[in-house]
PDB file of C-alpha atoms and ligand atoms in Angstrom:
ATOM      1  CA  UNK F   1      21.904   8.312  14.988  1.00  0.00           C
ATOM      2  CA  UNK F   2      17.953   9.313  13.577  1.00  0.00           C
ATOM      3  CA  UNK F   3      16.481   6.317  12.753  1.00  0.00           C
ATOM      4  CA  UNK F   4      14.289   6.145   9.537  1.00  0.00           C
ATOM      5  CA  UNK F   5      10.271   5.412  10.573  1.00  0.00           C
ATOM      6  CA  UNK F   6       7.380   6.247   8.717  1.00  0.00           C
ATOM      7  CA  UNK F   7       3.646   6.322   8.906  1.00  0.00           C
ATOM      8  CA  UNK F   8       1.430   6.585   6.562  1.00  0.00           C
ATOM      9  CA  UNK F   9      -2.102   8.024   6.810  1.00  0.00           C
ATOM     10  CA  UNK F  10      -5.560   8.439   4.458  1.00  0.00           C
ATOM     11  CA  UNK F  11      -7.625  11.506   4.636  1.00  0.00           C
ATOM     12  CA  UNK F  12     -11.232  10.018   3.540  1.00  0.00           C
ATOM     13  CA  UNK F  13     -13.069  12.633   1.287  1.00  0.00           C
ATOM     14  CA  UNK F  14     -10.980  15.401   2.573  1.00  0.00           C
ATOM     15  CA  UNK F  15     -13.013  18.182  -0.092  1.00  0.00           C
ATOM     16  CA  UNK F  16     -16.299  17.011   1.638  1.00  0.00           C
ATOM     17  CA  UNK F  17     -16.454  15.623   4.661  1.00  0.00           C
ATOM     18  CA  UNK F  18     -13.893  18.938   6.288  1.00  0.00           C
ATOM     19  CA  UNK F  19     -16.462  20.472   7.961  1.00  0.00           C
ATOM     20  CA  UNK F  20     -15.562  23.288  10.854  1.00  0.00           C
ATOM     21  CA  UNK F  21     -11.615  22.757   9.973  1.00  0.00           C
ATOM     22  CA  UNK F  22     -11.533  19.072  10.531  1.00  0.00           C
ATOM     23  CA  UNK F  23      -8.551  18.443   7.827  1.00  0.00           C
ATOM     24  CA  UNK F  24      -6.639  20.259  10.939  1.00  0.00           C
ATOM     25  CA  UNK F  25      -6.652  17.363  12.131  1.00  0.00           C
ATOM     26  CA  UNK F  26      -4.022  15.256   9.925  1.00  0.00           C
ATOM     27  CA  UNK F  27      -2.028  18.397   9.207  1.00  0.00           C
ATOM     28  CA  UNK F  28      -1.834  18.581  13.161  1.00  0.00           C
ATOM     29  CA  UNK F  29      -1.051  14.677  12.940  1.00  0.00           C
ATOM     30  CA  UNK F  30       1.930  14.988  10.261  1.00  0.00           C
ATOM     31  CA  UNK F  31       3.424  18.543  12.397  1.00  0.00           C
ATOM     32  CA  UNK F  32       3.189  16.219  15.373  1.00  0.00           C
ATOM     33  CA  UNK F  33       4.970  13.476  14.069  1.00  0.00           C
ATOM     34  CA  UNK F  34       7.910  15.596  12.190  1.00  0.00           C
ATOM     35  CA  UNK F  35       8.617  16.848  15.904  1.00  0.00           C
ATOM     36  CA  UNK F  36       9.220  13.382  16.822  1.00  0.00           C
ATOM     37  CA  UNK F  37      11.630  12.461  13.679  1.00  0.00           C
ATOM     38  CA  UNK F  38       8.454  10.638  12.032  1.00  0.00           C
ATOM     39  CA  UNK F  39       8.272  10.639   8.183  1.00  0.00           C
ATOM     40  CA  UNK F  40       4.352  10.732   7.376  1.00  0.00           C
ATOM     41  CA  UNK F  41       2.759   9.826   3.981  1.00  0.00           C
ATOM     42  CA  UNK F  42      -0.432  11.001   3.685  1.00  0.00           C
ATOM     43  CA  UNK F  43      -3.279   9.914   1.141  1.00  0.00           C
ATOM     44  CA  UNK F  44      -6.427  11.486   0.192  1.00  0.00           C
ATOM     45  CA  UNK F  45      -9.024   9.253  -0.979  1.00  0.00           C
ATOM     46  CA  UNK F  46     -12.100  10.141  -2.061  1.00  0.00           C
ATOM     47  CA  UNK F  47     -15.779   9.320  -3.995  1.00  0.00           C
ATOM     48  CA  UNK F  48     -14.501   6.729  -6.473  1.00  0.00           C
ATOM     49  CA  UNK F  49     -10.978   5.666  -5.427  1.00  0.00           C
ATOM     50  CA  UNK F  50     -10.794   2.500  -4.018  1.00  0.00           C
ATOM     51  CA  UNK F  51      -6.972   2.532  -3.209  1.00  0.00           C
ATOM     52  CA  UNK F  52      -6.887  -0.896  -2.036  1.00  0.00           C
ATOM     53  CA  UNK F  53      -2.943  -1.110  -1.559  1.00  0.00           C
ATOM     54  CA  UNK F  54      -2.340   2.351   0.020  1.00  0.00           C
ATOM     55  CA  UNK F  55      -5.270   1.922   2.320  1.00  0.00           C
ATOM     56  CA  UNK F  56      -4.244  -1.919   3.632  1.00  0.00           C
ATOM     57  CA  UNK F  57      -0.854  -0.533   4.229  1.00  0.00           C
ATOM     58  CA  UNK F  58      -1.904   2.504   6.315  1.00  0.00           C
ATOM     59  CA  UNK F  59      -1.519   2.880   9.471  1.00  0.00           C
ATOM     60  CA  UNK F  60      -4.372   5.584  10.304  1.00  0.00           C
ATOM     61  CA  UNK F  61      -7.425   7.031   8.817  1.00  0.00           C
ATOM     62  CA  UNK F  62      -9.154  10.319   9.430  1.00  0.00           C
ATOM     63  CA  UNK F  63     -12.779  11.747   8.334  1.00  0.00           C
ATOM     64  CA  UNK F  64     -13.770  14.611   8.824  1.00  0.00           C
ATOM     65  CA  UNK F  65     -17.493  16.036   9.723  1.00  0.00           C
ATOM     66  CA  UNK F  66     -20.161  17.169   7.302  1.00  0.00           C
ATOM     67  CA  UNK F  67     -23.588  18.340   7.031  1.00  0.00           C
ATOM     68  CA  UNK F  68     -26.585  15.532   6.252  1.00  0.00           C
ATOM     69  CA  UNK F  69     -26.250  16.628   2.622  1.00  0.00           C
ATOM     70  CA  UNK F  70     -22.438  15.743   2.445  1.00  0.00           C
ATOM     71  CA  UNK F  71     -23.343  13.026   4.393  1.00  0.00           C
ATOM     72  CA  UNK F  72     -25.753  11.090   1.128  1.00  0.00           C
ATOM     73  CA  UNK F  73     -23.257  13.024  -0.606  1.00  0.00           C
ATOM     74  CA  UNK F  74     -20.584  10.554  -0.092  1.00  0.00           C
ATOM     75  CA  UNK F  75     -23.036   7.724   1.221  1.00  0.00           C
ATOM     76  CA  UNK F  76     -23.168   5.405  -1.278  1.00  0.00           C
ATOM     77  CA  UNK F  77     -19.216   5.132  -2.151  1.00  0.00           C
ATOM     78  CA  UNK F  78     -18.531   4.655   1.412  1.00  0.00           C
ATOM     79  CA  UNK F  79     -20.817   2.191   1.953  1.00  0.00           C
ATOM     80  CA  UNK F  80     -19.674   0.281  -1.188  1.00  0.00           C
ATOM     81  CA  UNK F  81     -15.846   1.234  -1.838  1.00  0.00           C
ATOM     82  CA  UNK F  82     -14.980   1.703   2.152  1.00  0.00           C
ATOM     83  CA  UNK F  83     -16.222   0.259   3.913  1.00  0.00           C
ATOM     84  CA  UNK F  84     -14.804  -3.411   4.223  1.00  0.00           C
ATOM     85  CA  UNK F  85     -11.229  -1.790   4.148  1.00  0.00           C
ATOM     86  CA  UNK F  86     -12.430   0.050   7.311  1.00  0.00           C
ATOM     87  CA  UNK F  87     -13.607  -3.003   8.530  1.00  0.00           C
ATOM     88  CA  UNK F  88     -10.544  -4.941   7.795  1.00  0.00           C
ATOM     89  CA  UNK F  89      -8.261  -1.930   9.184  1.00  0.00           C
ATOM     90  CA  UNK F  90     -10.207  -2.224  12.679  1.00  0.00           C
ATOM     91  CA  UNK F  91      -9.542  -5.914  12.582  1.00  0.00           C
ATOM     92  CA  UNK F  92      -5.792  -5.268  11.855  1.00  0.00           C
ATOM     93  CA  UNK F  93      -5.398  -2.973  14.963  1.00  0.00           C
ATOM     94  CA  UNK F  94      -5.401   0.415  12.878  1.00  0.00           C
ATOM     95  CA  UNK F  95      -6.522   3.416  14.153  1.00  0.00           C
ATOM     96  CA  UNK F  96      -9.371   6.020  13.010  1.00  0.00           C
ATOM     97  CA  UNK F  97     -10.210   9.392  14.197  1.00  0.00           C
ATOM     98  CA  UNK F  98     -14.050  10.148  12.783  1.00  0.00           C
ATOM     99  CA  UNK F  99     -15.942  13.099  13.617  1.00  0.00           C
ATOM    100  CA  UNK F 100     -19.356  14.148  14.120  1.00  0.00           C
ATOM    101  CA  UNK F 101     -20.994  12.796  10.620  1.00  0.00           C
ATOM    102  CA  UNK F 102     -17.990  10.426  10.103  1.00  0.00           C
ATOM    103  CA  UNK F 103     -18.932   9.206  12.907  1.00  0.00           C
ATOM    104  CA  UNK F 104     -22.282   8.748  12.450  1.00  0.00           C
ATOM    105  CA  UNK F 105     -22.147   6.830   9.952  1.00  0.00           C
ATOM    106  CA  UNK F 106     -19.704   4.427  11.631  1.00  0.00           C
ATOM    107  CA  UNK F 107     -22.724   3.218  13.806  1.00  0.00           C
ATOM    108  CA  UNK F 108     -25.397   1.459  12.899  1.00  0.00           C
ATOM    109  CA  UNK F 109     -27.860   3.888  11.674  1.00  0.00           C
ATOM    110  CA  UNK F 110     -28.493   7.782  11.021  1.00  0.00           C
ATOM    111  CA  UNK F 111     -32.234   8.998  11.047  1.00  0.00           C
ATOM    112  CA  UNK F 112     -32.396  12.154   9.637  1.00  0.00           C
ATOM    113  CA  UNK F 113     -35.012  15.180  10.258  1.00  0.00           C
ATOM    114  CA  UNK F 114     -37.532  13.791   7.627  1.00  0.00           C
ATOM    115  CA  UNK F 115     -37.133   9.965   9.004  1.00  0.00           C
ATOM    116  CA  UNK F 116     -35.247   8.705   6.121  1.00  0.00           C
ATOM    117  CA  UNK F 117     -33.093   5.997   7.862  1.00  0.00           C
ATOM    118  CA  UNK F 118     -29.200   5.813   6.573  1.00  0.00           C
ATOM    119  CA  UNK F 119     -27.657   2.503   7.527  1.00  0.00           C
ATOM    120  CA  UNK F 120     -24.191   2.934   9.124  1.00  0.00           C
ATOM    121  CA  UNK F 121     -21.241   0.353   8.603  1.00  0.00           C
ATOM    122  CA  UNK F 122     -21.703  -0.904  12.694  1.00  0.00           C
ATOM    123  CA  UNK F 123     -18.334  -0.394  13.984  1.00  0.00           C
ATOM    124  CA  UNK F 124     -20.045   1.276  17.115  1.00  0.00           C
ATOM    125  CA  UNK F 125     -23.070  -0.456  18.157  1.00  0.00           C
ATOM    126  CA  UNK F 126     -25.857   2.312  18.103  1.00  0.00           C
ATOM    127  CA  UNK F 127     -27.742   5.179  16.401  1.00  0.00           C
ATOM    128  CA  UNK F 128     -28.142   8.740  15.754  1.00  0.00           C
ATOM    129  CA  UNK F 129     -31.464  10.401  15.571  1.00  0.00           C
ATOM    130  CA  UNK F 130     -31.288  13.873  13.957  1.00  0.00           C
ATOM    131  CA  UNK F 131     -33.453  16.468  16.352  1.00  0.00           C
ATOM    132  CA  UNK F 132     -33.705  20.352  16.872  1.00  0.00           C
ATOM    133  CA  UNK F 133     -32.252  22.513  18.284  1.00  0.00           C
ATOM    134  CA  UNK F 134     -28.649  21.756  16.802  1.00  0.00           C
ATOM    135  CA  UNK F 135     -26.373  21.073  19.850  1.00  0.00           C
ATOM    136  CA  UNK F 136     -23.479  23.844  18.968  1.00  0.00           C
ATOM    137  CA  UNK F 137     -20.170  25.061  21.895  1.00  0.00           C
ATOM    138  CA  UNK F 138     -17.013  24.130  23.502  1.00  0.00           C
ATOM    139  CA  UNK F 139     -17.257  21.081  24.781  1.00  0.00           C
ATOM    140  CA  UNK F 140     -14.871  19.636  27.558  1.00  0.00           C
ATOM    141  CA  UNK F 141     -14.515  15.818  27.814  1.00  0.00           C
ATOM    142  CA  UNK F 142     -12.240  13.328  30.273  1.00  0.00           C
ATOM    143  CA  UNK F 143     -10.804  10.664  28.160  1.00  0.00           C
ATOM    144  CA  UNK F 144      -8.016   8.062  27.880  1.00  0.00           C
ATOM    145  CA  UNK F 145      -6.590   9.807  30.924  1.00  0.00           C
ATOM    146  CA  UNK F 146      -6.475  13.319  29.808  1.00  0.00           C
ATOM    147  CA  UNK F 147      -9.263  16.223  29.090  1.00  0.00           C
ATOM    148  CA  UNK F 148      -9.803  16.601  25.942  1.00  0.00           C
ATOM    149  CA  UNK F 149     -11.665  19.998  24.479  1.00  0.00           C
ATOM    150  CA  UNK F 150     -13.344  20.651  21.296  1.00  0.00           C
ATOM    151  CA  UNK F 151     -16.092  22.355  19.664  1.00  0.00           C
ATOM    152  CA  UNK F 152     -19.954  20.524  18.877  1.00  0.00           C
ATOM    153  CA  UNK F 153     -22.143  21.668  16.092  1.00  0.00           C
ATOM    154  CA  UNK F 154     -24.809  18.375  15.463  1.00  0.00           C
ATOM    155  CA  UNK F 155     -27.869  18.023  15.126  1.00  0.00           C
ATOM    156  CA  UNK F 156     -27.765  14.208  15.667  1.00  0.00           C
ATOM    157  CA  UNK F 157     -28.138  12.780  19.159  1.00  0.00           C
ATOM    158  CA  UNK F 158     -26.077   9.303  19.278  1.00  0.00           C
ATOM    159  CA  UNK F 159     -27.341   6.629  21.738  1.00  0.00           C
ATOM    160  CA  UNK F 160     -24.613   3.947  22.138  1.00  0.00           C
ATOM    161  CA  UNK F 161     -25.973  -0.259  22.990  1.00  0.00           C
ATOM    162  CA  UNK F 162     -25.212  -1.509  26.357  1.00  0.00           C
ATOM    163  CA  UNK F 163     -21.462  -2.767  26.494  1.00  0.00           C
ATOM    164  CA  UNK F 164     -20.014  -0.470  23.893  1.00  0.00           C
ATOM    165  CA  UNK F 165     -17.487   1.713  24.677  1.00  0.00           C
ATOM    166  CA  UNK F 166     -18.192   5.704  24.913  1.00  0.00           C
ATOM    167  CA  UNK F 167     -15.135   7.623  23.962  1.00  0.00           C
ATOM    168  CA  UNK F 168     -15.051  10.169  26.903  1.00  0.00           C
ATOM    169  CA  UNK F 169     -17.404  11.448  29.610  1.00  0.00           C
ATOM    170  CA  UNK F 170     -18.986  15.065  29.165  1.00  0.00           C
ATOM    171  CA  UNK F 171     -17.680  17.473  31.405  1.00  0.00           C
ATOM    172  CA  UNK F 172     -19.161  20.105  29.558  1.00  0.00           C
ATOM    173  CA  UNK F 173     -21.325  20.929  26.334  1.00  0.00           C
ATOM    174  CA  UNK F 174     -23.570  18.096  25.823  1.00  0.00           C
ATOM    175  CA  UNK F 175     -21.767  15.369  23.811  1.00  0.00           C
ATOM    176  CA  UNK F 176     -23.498  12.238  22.113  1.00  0.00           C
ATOM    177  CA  UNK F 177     -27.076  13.474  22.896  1.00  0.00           C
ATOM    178  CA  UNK F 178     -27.133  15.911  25.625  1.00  0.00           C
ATOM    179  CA  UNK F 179     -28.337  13.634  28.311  1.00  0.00           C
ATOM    180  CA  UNK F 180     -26.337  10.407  29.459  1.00  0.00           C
ATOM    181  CA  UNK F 181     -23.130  12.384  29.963  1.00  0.00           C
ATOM    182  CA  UNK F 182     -21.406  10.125  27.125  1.00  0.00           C
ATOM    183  CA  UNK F 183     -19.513  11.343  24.282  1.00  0.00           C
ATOM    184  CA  UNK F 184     -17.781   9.589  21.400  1.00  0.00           C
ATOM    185  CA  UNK F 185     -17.142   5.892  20.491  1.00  0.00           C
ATOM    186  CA  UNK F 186     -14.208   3.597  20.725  1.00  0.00           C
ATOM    187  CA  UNK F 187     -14.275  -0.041  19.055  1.00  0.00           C
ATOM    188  CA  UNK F 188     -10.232  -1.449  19.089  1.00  0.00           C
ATOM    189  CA  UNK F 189      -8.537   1.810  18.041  1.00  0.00           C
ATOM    190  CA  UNK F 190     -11.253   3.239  16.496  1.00  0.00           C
ATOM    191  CA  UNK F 191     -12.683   6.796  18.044  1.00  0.00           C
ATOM    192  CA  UNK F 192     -15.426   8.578  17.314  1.00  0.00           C
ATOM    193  CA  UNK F 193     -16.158  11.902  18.518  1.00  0.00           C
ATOM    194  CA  UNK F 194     -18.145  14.734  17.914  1.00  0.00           C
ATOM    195  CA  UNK F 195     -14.920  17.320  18.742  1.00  0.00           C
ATOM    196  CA  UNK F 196     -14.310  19.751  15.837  1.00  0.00           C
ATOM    197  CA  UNK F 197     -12.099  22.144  16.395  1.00  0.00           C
ATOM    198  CA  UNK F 198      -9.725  20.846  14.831  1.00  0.00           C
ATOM    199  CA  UNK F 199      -9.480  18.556  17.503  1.00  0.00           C
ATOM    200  CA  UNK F 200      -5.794  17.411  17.383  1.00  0.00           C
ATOM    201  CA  UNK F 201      -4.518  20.724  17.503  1.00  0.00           C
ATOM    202  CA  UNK F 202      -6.539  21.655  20.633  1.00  0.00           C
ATOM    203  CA  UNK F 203      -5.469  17.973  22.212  1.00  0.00           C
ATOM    204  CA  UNK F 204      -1.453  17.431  21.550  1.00  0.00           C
ATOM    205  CA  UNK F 205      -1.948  14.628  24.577  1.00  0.00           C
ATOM    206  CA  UNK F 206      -4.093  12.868  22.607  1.00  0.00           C
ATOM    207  CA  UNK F 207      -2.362  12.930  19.281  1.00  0.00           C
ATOM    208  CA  UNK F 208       0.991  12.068  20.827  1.00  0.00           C
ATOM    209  CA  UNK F 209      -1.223   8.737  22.102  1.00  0.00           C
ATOM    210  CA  UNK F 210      -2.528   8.153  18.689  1.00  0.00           C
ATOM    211  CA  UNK F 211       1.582   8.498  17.331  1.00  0.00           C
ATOM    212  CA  UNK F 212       2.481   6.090  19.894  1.00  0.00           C
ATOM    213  CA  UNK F 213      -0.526   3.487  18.894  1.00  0.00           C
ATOM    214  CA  UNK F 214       0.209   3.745  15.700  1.00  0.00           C
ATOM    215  CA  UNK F 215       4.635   3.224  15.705  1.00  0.00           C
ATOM    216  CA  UNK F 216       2.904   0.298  18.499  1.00  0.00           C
ATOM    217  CA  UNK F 217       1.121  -1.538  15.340  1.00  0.00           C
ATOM    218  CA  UNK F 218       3.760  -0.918  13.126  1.00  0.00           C
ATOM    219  CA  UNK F 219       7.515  -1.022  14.744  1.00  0.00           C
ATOM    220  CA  UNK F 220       6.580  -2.776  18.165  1.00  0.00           C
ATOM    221  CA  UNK F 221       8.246   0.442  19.650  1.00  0.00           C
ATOM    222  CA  UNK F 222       6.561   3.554  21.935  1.00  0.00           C
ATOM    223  CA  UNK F 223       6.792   7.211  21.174  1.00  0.00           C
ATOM    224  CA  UNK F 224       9.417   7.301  24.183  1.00  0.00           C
ATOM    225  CA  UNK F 225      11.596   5.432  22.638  1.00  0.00           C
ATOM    226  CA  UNK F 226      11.272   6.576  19.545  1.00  0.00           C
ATOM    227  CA  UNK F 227      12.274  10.176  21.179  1.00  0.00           C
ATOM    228  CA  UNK F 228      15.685   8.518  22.326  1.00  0.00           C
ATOM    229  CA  UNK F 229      16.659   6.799  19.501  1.00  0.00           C
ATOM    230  CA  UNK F 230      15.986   9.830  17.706  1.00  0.00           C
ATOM    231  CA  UNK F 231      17.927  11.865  20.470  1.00  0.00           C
ATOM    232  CA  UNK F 232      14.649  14.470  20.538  1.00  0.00           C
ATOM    233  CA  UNK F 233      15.224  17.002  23.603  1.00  0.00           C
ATOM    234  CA  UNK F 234      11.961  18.720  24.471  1.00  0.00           C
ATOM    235  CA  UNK F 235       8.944  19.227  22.687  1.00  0.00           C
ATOM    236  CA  UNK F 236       7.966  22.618  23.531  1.00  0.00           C
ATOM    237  CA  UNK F 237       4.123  22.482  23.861  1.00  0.00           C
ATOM    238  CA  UNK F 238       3.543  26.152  24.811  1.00  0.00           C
ATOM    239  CA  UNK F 239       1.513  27.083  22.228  1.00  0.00           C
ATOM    240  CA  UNK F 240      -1.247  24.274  21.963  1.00  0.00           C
ATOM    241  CA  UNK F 241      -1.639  24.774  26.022  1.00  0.00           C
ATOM    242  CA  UNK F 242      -2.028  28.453  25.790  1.00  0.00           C
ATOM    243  CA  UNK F 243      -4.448  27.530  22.973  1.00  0.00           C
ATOM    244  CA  UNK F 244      -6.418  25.539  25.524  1.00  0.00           C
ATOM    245  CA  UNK F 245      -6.389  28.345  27.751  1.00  0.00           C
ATOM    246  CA  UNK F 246      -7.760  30.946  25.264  1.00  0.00           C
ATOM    247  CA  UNK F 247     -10.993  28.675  25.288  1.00  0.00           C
ATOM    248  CA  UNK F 248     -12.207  31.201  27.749  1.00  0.00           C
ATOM    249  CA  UNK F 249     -15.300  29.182  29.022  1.00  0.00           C
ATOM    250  CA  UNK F 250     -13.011  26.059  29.657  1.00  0.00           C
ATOM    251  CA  UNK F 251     -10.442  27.657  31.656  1.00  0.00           C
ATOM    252  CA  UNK F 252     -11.154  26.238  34.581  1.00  0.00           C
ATOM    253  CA  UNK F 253     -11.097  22.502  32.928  1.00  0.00           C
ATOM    254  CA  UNK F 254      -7.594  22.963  31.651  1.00  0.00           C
TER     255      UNK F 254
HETATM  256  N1  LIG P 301     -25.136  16.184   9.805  1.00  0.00           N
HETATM  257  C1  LIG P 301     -24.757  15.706  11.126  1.00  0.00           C
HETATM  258  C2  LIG P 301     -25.553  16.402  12.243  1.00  0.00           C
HETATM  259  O1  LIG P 301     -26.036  17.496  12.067  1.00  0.00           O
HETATM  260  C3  LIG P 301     -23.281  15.900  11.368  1.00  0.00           C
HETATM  261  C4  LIG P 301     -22.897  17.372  11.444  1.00  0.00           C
HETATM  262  C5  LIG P 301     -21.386  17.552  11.525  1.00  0.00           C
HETATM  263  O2  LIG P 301     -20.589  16.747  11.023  1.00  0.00           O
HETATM  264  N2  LIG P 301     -20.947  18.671  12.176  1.00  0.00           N
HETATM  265  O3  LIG P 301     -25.640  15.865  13.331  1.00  0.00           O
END
């Protein structure tokens, strides 16, 4: 008999920070998790909501990219109205996907092209420094087991601190700057990555991983078992792998 469980997740400024189809991302999220029986709630909270109860009881957040002018854009709520429930949501074991400018300004700093210096909230230890020529194409990445692919369009190179965690290694495209083969961040269950794409979509693996994580926190139980107890058959994943495949310049990575 289908068992009743439910996630709930919070879309952070999903009008601004949605650059390159990023809200894909939790739509992806919620499709994913209806396959698997999963009820999803999902939030959108933006420049002056707080939402102190919904966000303490959820069980992932997502931001999306955006350009350095969305980026002061929403700058000063985040910094004020977000940021300790991020903080307090990493300490609880939650999960958050950022990209690109998200997650930019989840590290410690952002210099932008005219050297103004935006102070990130430090849940990856290190910077971004904003340089030209934009890095922009597919990208292909190994991470958490699987290859993940995406799409980059930053200007910002990130260079993570000794001992923290990169999200993936490069495989192609050039990543967190273009040079040390790193890509991403990962602090607890916290990722950052500069994947657009939308991401999810593109890496079902991945999002299944972040479903199980997540029913982890919450129930104590795995995706598997969620699957039998709610007597799921197959998933049929043809379409997201053929999707993979129509990246023509990463066929050979998938
Ligand atoms: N403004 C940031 C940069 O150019 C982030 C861009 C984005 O989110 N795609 O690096």
């Amino acid at each position: 008999m289908e068992k009743n469980f439910e996630l709930s997740a919070i879309d952070l400024y999903p009008e601004i920070m949605n650059i390159y189809g990023d809200r894909g991302n939790i739509i992806y999220f919620k499709y994913r998790c209806s396959l698997y029986g999963i009820n999803i709630n999902v939030f959108d909270v933006s420049i002056g909501t707080v939402a102190e109860k919904v966000c303490s009881e959820a069980d992932i957040f997502f931001m999306g990219g955006g350009q350095d002018a969305e980026q002061a854009l929403i700058y000063e709520d985040f910094i004020n109205n977000k940021k300790n429930i991020l903080i307090e949501a990493l300490e609880k074991n939650k999960i958050m996907l950022a990209v690109c400018g998200s997650y930019q300004l989840l590290c410690d700093y952002y210099k932008s092209l005219d050297n103004k210096i935006i102070k990130g909230i430090s849940v990856f230890k290190g910077h971004t420094e904003s340089k030209t020529p934009r890095l922009i194409g597919n990208i292909v990445v190994e991470a958490e087991d699987s290859v993940l692919v995406g799409f980059e369009n930053h200007g910002g190179r990130t260079y993570l601190e000794k001992g923290q965690s990169a999200f993936g290694r490069v495989l192609k495209g050039c990543g967190n700057n273009g040079e040390d083969k790193t890509e991403g961040a990962r602090t607890g269950n916290f990722f950052g990555t500069y994947l657009h794409g939308s991401f999810l979509p593109k890496n079902f693996v991945f999002c299944d991983y972040l479903i199980d994580t997540a029913l982890k926190n919450k129930y104590g139980i795995s995706i598997s078992e969620v699957i039998k107890i709610n007597g799921i058959d197959k998933i049929d994943n043809d379409f997201e792998i053929s999707a993979r495949k129509d990246i023509a310049d990463l066929r050979k990575f998938v």
